Every structure is written in C-alpha cells, then in structure tokens.
Short mmCIF file of C-alpha atoms in Angstrom, two decimals:
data_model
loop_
_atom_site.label_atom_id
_atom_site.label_comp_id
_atom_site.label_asym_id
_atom_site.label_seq_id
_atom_site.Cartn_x
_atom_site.Cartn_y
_atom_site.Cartn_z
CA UNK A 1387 0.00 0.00 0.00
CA UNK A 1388 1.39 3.13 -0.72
CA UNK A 1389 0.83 6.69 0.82
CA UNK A 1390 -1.19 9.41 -1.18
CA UNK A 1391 1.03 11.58 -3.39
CA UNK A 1392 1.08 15.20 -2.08
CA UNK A 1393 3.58 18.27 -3.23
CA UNK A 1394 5.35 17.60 -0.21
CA UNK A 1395 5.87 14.23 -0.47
CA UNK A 1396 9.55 12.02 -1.15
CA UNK A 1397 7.61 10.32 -4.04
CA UNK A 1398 7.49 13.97 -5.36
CA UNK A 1399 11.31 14.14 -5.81
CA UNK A 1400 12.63 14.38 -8.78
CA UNK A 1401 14.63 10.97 -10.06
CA UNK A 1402 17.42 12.01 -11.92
CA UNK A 1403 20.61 10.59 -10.45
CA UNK A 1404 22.51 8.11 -12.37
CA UNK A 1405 25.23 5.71 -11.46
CA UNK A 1406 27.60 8.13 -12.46
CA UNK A 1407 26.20 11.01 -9.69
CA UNK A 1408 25.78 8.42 -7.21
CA UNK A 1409 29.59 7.19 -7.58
CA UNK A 1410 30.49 11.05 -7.54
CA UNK A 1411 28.49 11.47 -4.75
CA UNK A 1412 29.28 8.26 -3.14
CA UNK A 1413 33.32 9.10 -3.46
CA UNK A 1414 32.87 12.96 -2.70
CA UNK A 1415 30.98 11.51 0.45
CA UNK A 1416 33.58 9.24 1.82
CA UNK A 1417 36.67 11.70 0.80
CA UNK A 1418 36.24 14.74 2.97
CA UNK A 1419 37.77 15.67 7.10
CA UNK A 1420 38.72 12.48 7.25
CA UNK A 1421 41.80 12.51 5.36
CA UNK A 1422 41.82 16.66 4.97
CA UNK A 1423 41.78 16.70 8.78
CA UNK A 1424 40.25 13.87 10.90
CA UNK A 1425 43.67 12.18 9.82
CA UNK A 1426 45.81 14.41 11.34
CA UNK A 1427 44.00 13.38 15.01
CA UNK A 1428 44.65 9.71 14.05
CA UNK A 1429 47.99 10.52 13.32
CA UNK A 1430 48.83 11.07 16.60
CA UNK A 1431 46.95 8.54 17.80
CA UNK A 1432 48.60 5.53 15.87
CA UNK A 1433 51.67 7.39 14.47
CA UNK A 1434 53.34 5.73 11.16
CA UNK A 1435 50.86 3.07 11.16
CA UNK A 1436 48.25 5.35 10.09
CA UNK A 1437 47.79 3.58 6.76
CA UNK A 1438 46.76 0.41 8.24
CA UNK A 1439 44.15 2.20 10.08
CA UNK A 1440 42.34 3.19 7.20
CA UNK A 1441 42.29 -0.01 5.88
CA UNK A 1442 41.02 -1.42 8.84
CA UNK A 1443 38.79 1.51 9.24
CA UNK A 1444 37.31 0.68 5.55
CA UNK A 1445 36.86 -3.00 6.40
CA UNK A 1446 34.70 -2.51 9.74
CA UNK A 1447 32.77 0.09 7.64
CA UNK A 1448 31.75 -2.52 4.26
CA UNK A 1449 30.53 -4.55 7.97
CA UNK A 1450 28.40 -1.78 9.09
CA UNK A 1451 26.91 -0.99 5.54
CA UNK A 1452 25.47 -4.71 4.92
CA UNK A 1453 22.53 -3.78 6.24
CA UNK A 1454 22.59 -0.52 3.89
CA UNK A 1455 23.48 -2.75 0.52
CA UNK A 1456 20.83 -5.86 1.28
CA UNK A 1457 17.97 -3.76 1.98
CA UNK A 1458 19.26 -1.34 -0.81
CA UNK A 1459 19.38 -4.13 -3.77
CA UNK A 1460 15.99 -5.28 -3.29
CA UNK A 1461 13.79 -1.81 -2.40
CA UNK A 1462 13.85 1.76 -3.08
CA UNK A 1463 13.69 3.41 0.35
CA UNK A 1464 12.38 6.53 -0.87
CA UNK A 1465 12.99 8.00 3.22
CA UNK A 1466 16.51 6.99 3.05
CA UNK A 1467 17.42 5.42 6.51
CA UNK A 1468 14.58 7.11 8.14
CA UNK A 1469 12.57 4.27 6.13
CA UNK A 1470 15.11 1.61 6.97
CA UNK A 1471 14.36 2.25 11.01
CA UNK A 1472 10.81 1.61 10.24
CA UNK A 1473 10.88 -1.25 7.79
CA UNK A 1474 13.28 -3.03 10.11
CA UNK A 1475 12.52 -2.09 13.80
CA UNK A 1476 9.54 -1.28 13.90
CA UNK A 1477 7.42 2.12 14.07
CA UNK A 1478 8.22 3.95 17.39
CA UNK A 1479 11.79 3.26 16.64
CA UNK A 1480 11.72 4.95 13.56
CA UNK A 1481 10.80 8.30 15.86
CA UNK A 1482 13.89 7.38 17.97
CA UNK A 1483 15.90 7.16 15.03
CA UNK A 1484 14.92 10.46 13.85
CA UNK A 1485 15.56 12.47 16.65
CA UNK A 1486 19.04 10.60 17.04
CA UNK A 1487 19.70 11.07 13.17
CA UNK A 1488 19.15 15.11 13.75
CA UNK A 1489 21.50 15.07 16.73
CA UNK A 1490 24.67 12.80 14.80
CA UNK A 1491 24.53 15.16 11.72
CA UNK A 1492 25.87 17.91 13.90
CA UNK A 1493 29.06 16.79 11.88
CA UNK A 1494 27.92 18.89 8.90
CA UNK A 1495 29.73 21.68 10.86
CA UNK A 1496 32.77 20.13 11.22
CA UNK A 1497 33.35 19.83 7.18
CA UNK A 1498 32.60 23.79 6.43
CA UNK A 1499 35.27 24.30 9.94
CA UNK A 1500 37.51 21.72 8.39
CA UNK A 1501 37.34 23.74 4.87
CA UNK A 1502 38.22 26.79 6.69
CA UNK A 1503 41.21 25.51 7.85
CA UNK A 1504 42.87 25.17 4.66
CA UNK A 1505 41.44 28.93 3.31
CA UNK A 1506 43.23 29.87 6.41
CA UNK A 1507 46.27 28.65 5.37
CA UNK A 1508 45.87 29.98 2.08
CA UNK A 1509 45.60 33.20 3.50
CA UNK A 1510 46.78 33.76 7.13
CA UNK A 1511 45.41 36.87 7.56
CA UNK A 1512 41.84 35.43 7.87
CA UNK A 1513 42.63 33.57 11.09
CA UNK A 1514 41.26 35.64 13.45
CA UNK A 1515 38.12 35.72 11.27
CA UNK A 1516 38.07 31.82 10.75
CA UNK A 1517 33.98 31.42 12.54
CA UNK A 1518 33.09 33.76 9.93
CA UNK A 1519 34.82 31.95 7.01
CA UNK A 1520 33.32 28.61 7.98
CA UNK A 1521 29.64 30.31 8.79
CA UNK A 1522 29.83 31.75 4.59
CA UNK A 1523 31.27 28.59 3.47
CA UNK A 1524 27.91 26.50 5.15
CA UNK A 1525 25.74 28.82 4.13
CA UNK A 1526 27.47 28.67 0.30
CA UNK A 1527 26.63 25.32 0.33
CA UNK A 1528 23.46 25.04 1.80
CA UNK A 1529 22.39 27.95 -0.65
CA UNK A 1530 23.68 26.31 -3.62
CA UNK A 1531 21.70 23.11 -2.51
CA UNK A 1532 18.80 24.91 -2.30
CA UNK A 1533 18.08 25.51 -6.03
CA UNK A 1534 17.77 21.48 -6.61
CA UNK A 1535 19.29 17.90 -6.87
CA UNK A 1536 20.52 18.67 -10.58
CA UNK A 1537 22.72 21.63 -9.56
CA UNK A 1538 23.90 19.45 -6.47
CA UNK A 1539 25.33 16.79 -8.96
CA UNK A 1540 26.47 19.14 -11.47
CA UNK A 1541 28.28 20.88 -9.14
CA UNK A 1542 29.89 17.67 -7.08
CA UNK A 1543 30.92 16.19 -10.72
CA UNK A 1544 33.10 19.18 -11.31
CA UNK A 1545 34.57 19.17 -7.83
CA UNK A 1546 35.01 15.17 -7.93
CA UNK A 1547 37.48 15.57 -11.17
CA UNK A 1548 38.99 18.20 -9.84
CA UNK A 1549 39.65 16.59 -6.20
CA UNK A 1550 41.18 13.21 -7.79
CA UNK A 1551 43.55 15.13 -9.98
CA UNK A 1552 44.69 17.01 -6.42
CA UNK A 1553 44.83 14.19 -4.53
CA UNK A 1554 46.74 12.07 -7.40
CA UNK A 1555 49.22 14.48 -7.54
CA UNK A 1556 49.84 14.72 -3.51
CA UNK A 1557 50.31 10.87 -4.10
CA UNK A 1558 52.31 11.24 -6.96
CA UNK A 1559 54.74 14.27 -5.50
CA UNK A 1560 54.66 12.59 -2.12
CA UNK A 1561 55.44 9.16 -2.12
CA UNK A 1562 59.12 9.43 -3.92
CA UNK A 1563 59.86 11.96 -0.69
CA UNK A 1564 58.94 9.28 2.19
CA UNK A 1565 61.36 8.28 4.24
CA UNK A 1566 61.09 4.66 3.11
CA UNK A 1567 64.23 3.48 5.07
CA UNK A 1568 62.99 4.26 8.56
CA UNK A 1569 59.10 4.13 8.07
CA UNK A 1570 58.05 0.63 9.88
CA UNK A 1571 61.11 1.10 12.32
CA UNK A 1572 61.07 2.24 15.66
CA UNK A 1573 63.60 5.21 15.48
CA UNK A 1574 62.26 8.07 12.38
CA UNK A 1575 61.50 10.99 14.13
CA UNK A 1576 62.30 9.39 17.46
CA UNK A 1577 58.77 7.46 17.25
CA UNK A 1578 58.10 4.65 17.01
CA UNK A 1579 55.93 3.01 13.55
CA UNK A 1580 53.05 1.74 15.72
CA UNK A 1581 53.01 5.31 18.79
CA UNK A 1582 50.36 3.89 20.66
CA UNK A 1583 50.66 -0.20 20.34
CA UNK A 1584 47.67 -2.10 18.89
CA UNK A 1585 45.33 -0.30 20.91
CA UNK A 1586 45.89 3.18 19.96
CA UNK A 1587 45.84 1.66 16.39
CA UNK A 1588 42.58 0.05 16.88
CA UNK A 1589 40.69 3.15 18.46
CA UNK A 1590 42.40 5.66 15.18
CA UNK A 1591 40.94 2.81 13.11
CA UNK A 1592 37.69 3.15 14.82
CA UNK A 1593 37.95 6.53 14.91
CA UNK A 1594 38.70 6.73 11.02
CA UNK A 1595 35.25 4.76 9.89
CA UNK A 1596 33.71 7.97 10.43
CA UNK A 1597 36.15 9.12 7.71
CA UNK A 1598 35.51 6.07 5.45
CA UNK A 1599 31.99 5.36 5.83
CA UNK A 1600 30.14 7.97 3.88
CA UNK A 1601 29.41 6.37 1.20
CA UNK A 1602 26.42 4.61 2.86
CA UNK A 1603 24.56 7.68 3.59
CA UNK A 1604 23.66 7.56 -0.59
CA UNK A 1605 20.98 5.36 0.10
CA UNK A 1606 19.20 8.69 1.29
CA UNK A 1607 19.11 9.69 -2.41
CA UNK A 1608 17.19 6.54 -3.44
CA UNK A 1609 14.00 8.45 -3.95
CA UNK A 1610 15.97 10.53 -6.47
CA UNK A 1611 17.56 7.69 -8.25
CA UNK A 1612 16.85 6.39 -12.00
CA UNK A 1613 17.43 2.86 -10.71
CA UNK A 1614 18.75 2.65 -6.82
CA UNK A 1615 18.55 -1.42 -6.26
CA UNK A 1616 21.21 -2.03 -8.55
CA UNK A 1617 23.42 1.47 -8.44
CA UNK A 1618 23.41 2.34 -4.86
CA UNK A 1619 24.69 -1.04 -3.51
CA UNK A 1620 27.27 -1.14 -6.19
CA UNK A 1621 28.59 2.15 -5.62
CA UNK A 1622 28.83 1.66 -1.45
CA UNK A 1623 31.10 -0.75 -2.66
CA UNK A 1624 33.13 0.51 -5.03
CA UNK A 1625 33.87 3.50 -3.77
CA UNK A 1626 34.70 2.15 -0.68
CA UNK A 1627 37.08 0.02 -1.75
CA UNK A 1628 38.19 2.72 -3.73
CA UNK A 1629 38.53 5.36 -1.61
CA UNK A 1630 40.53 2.85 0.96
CA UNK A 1631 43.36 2.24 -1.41
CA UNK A 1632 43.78 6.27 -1.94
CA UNK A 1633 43.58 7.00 1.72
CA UNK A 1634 46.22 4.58 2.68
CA UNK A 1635 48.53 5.76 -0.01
CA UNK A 1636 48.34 9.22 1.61
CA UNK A 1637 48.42 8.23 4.65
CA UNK A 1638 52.14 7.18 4.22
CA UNK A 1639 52.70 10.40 2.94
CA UNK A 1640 51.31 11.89 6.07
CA UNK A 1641 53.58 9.94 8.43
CA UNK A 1642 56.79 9.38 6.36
CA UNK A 1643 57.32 13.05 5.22
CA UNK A 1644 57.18 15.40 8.07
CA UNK A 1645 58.02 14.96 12.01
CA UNK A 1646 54.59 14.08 13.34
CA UNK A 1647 54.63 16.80 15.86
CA UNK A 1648 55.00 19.62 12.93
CA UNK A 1649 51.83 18.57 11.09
CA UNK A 1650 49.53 17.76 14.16
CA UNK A 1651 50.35 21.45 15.06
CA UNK A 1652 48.70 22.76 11.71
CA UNK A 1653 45.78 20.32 12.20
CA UNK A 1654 46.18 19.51 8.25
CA UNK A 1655 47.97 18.08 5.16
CA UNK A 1656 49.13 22.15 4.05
CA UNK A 1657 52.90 21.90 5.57
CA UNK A 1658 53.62 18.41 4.04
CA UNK A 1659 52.06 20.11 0.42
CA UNK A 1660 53.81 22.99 0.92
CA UNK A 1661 57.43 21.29 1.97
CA UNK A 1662 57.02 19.40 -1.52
CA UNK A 1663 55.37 21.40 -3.66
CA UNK A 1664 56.79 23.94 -6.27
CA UNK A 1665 54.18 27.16 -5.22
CA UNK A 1666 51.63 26.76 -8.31
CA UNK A 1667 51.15 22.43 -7.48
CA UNK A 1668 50.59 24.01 -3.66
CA UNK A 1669 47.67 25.79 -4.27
CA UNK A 1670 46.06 23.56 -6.90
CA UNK A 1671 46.25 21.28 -4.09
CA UNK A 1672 45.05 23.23 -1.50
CA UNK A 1673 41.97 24.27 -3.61
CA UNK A 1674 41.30 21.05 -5.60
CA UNK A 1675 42.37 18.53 -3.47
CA UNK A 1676 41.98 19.58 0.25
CA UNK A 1677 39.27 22.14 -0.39
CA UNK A 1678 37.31 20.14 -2.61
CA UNK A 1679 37.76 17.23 -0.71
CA UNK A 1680 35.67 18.71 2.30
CA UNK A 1681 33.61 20.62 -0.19
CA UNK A 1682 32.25 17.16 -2.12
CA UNK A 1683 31.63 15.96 0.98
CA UNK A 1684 29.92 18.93 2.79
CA UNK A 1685 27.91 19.34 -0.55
CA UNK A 1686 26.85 15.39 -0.90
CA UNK A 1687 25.44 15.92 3.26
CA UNK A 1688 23.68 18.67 2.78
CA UNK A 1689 22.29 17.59 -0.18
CA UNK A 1690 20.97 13.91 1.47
CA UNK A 1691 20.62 15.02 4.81
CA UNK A 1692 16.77 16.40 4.82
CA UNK A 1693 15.69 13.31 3.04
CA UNK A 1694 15.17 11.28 5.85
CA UNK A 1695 13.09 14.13 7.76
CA UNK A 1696 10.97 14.57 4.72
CA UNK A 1697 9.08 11.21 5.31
CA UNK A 1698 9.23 11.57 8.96
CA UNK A 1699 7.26 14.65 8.44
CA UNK A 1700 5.13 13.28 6.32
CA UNK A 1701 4.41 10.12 8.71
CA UNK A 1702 3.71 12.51 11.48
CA UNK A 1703 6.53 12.49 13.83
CA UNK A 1704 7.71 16.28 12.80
CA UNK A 1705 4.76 18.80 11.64
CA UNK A 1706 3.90 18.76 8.63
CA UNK A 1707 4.61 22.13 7.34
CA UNK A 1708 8.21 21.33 7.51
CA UNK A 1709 8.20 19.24 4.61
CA UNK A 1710 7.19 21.89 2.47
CA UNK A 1711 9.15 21.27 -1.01
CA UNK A 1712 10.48 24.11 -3.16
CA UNK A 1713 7.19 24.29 -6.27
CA UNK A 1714 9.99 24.82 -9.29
CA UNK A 1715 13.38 23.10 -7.33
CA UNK A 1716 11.45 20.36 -5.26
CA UNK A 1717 13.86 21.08 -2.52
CA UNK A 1718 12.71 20.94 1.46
CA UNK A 1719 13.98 24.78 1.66
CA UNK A 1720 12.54 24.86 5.11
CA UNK A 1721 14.54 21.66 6.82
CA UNK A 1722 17.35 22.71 4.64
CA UNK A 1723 17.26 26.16 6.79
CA UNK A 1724 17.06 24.35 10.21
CA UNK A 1725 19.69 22.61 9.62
CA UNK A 1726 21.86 25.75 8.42
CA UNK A 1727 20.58 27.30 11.57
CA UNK A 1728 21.83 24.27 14.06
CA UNK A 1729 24.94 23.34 12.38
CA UNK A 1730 25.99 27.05 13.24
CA UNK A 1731 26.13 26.53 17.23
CA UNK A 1732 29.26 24.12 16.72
CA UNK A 1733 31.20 26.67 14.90
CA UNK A 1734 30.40 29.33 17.25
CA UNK A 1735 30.91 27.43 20.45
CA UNK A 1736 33.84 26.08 19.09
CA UNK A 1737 34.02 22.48 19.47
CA UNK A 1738 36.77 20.56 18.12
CA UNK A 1739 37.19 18.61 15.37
CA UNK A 1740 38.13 15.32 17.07
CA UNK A 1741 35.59 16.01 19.36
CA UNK A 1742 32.60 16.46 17.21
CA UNK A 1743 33.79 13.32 15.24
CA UNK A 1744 33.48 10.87 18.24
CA UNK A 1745 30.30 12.41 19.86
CA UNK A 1746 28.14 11.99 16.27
CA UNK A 1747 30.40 8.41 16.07
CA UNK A 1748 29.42 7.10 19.52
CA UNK A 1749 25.82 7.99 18.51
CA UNK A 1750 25.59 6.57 14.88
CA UNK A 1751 27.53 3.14 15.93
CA UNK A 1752 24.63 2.34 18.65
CA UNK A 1753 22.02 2.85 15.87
CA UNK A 1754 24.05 0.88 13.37
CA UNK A 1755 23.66 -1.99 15.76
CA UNK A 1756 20.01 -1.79 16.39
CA UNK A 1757 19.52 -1.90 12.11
CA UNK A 1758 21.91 -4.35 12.04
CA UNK A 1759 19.73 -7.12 13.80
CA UNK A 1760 16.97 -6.00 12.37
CA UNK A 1761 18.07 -7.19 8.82
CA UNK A 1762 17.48 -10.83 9.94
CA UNK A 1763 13.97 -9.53 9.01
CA UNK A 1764 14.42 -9.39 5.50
CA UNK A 1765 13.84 -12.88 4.13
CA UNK A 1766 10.43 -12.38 6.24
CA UNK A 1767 9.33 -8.49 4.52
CA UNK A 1768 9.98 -9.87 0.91
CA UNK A 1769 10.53 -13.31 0.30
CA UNK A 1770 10.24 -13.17 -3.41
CA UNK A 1771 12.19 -9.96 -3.98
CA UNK A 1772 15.10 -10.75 -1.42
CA UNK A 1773 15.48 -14.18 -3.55
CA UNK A 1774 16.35 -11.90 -6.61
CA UNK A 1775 18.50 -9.81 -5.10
CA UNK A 1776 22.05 -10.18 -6.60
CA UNK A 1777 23.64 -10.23 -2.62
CA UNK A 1778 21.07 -12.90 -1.43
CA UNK A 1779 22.30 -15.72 0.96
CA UNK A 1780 21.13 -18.04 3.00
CA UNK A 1781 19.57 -17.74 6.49
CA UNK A 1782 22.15 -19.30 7.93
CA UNK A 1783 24.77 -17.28 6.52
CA UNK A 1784 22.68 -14.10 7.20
CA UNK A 1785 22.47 -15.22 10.77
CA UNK A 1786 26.87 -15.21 10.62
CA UNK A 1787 27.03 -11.68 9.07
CA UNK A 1788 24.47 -10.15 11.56
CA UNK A 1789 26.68 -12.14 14.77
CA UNK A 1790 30.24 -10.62 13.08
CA UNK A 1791 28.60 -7.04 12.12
CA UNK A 1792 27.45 -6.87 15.69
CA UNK A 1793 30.41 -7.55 17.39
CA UNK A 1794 32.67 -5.39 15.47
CA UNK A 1795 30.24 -2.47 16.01
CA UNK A 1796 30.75 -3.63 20.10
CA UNK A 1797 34.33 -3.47 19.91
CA UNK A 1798 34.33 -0.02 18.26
CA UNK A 1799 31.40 1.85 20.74
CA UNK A 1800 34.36 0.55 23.57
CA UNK A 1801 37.14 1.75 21.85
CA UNK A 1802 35.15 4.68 21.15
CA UNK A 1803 35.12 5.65 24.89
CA UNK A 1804 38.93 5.29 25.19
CA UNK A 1805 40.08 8.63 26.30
CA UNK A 1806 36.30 9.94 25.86
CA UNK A 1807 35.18 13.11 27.92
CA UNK A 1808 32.98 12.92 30.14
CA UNK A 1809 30.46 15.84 29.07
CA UNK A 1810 30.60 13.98 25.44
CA UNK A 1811 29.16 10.68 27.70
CA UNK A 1812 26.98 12.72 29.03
CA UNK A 1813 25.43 14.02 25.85
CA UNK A 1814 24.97 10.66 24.28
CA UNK A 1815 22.68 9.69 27.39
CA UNK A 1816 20.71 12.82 27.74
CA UNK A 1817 20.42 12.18 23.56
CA UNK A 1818 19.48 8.55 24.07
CA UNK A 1819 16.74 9.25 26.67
CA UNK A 1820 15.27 12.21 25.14
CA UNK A 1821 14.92 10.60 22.10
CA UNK A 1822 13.15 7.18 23.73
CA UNK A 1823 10.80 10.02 25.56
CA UNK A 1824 9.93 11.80 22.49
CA UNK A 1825 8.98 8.49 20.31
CA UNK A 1826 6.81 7.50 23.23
CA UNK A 1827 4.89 10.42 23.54
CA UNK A 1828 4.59 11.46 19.87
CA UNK A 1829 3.24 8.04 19.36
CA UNK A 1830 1.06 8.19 21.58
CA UNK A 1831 -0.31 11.46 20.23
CA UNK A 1832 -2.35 9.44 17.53
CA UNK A 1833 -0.56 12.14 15.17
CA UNK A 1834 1.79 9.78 14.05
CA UNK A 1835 0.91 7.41 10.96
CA UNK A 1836 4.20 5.53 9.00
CA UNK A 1837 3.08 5.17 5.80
CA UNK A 1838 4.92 2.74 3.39
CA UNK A 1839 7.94 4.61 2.08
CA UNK A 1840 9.32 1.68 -0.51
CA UNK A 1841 8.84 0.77 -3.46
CA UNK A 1842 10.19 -2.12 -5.92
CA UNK A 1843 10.98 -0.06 -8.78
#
C-alpha cells in the first residue's frame, strides 16, 4: 500500500541521479575531514601506522553498511534510513531514530570548519576571522543546494574531477619523498611506527570509519535515483574500496614526510604540500584537493541530509509544514534552513574537530547496531524480492554476518570511549533518553501514521 502523493511528499522528488552522480556522490561523500583533517588526530593517535588504520577503518565500515546494501538491492527506500528504522525495527523506533539522526549530523559543521582551515592557510590573515569563514562557506553550500538535486550533482561532478587530480598528484609528489628506510622502524622521528601499540591503532581505526563510511549515507538519495537497487549497492562498494586504497597511499605520505609533531600542530595536510610542492602544485592542491575534498563531501550531506526528515514529516513524527518542497526546485527549503541554523552553534561554540567526530560516532555506531539485527527480518518483509537480489544468501549465513557485524560495532562503541570526555558521555545519554521520551509520547499522540515509504521499482 502506498501513501497518497502530495507536493510535499519524497515520491514527489525528482529521479534524476545516475550511477555516475551516485559514484560522484558516493566518493565525494567518503573523501572529505577524514583525510583533509580527521587524519591528522589519528595521526597522533597511531603514528606511522596510520595507513593500516584506514584499511582497517574501511573493512569494519563494508561490515556496518550490509545492512545498507541488502535492503538497498531489493527496495527503493524513498525516506533513506529514516525508512530503513521503520521497515526493520519497527514504528516507534523509527521516531527514535529520527531524533538521534538530527543530533549525529551535527558533523555537517565540522566539514565547512575543516574547509576553513585550509582557506586559512591559504591566506593567514583570515585567522582571526576563521567562525566567519566557515559560517559563509555553510551557508554557500546550503544555498547552492537549495536551487535542486541537478545543480547538487552538477556541481559535485566538477569538484570530484577536480579533487582526484589534487589528490593524485599529492600521491604522486609525495610518495618518492617518504622516508622509506625508517618508516616501519622504531627510530624516524624518534617514534616509534606503531606510537600507541595495537590499541591506539585500533581506536584511530575506529575513529577513522567515520572518515571512510560515507558512502552509505547515498541510500538517502534513493528516492531521487533512475534505478537505486542495482546502483546504490554497487557504488557503497566501489567506492569504498576505492577510496581505501587512496587513503592509505596518503596516509604514508602523512607519516613518512614530516616529524609528526610539525603537522599535528597545523591540524592539516598544508605543511607536508607545501614542503614538496613547487608554489603553483601548492595551491592547486590546497583548492582542488583539500578544499574540494571537504567541499564534495559537505555538498553530498547537505544535499541527502533532509531526506530522511521529509518522510518523517510526512508520517507525522515532525509537523507537517516542515516538509514543504520548493514548487519549481522540489527542494525541502525549510529543513534545509534548520539545519543551516543548528549546524551554526558548533562553529560558534567552538568544538573541536576530534571532538565532534566521536560524539556523532558514539551515537551513529549504537544505531548501526540496532539496524543491524533488524536485517534478519528481510527474508520475512519480501521473500520473493530478497530471492532476486544479486547479494542474497542463505539464512544461515545471514544469521553469521548479523553475529560478526554486531560484534565489530561492540568493539568499536568501547574503543570509542577510550580517552572519551565525560560531558561527550553525558550528551549521548541525555540524547538517548530524550529521544526514547519523544517516540513514546509522539506516538502516543495518535498524530503519528508511517506510511509505506518503498517501493520495488
């Protein structure tokens, strides 16, 4: 059964994307903070060993997207993960997962701050103006998202050439200039390869899936795709797997360059550029590849991000007015504004960058493992359709990956609370339980009814 088309509805979006925007999208997601500046706090975390980390990181995160790329290959969920809490869990959930979901992308902020960073070091004089600078460059974006899904993918395939031709030539410059006879010693730059032992290495790689596991959040552009069942879980995938490989190669290049202490001081990848870089290959990089890097991604967010909220508005658990959908760009101009407006208060209060990366992580990883178990449900939903999918297995075997997926996600939330501070626990509770008390009572309303919000075409 299927809900009554309005103007305001996610069945009113326009589906345009192709493969080739999704993989743009997908790649642009993944390749952002994390290796423009999320790296640098991993760095010191793990030291030398920082490639491994992303590999590891980019493992535990193709574990935490099977839910993601089953349900994705045989339905369009035209409410992104908003619909994939309901079809799952269960109704009242999906009203816990919403009100979690607006709390973890708080991290929106921390790619326009991130962005800033490297403007900054394009031109020092705007340091003492750097809230400003990241406040324009959010709004930029959110502006620019605001006149419809086609400019959104026009614009991210322009940045996404742009950013592999930067990044290809950091790798390219970079990796001849490595200190290749010391790197997995003990003794370059008085450190040793592995800083922290195989702890600190597992909590940067846990740390780091924050930085590799973007590409996921595409299935909130399903209601906007020619044909999601078959794109969106191939692109996950592949640019993934992708992505990995690049970030690893860099990742030497961020250890094996540069005394660790000199680029955790910056905060980003501009001094190792810079000390191997002729001038005009500096700022190509610092505009293409670093800029663009966080730009892709920050542009990718903001264009997925309301998608989810759409169909909770439309079920009920946010008013209806909300929803309301540009008449010419289809575009949810008001949600796109709220979240403008609440993505501001990080940049203003200041938080850190490595801070506002493990409060949205702790939050997303306990959701991960609620949809996780719930995908056992699948063979029940759609019997027929889940036979056909191209990733089917067996119950069995289905029973395995849910067990493994689980328990990784376990190991993470722990390592995830290594070091953690204590008003960063805090939030995650008061989160947790204010979220639990607002699906209870909204349900209880009566105003709440979850429509169907898949479809198999």
């Amino acid at each position: 059964m299927a809900s009554e088309q309005s103007a305001n509805s996610t069945q009113s979006l326009k589906r345009v994307l192709t493969r080739k925007d999704l993989f743009s999208m997908g790649v642009g997601q993944v390749i952002g903070s994390g290796i423009m500046v999320m790296s640098i706090s991993a760095l010191e975390m793990t030291g030398r060993s920082l490639p491994f980390a992303f590999l590891i990181s980019s493992f535990l995160v193709l574990l935490q997207a099977i839910p993601v790329i089953l349900l994705g290959s045989v339905v369009r969920l035209r409410g992104g993960q908003y619909s994939q809490a309901a079809l799952l869990i269960g109704e009242k959930f999906s009203g816990f997962y919403i009100i979690s979901y607006i709390f973890s992308n708080l991290s929106i902020s921390m790619y326009a701050t991130g962005l800033t960073t490297y403007i900054v070091s394009l031109v020092p004089a705007l340091a003492p103006y750097a809230k400003i600078a990241s406040t324009l460059v959010l709004v930029a974006f959110f502006v620019l998202n605001y006149y419809g899904i086609e400019w959104l993918a026009k614009a991210q395939n322009v940045m996404f050439v742009l950013l592999v031709m930067g990044l290809l030539m950091f790798v390219g410059i970079g990796l001849p200039k490595v200190q290749w006879n010391g790197y997995f010693g003990n003794t370059l730059f008085n450190q040793n390869f592995m800083s922290n032992g195989v702890l600190g290495l597992l909590e940067a790689s846990t740390y780091l899936t924050l930085a590799t596991g973007g590409a996921q959040t595409i299935i909130n552009f399903s209601a906007e795709c020619v044909n999601p069942k078959k794109d969106i879980p191939i692109v996950i995938i592949s640019s993934t797997l992708l992505v990995a490989g690049l970030y690893a190669l860099i990742a030497v290049c961020i250890g094996g360059i540069l005394p660790p202490d000199q680029v955790i001081s910056i905060g980003n990848l501009a001094p190792i550029a810079q000390s191997i870089m002729p001038a005009p290959l500096y700022y190509f990089f610092i505009i293409c590849g670093a800029m663009f890097a966080l730009g892709t991604t920050l542009n990718a967010t903001v264009g997925w991000v309301t998608k989810p909220l759409l169909q909770a508005c439309e079920d009920g658990w946010l008013p209806s007015g909300l929803a309301r959908l540009h008449p010419k760009y289809k575009t949810p101009y008001i949600l796109q504004l709220i979240f403008l407006v609440v993505n501001l208060f990080p940049i203003w209060f200041g938080l850190n960058i490595a801070t506002m990366g493990k409060m949205v992580q702790i939050i997303t990883k306990v959701i991960l493992i609620i949809l996780i178990l719930g995908i056992r449900k699948l063979p029940v939903l759609w019997p027929e359709a889940w036979e056909k999918s191209p990733f089917h297995v067996s119950d069995g075997m289905l029973n395995v990956m849910t067990v493994v997926c689980v328990l990784a996600q376990g190991i993470q939330i722990c390592l995830s609370f290594r070091n953690l501070q204590s008003r960063i626990i805090v939030f995650n509770i008061i989160m947790f339980v204010c979220a639990f008390i607002f699906a209870q009572v909204r349900y209880r309303s009566g105003k709440v009814k979850v429509m169907p919000s898949y479809e198999f075409k």
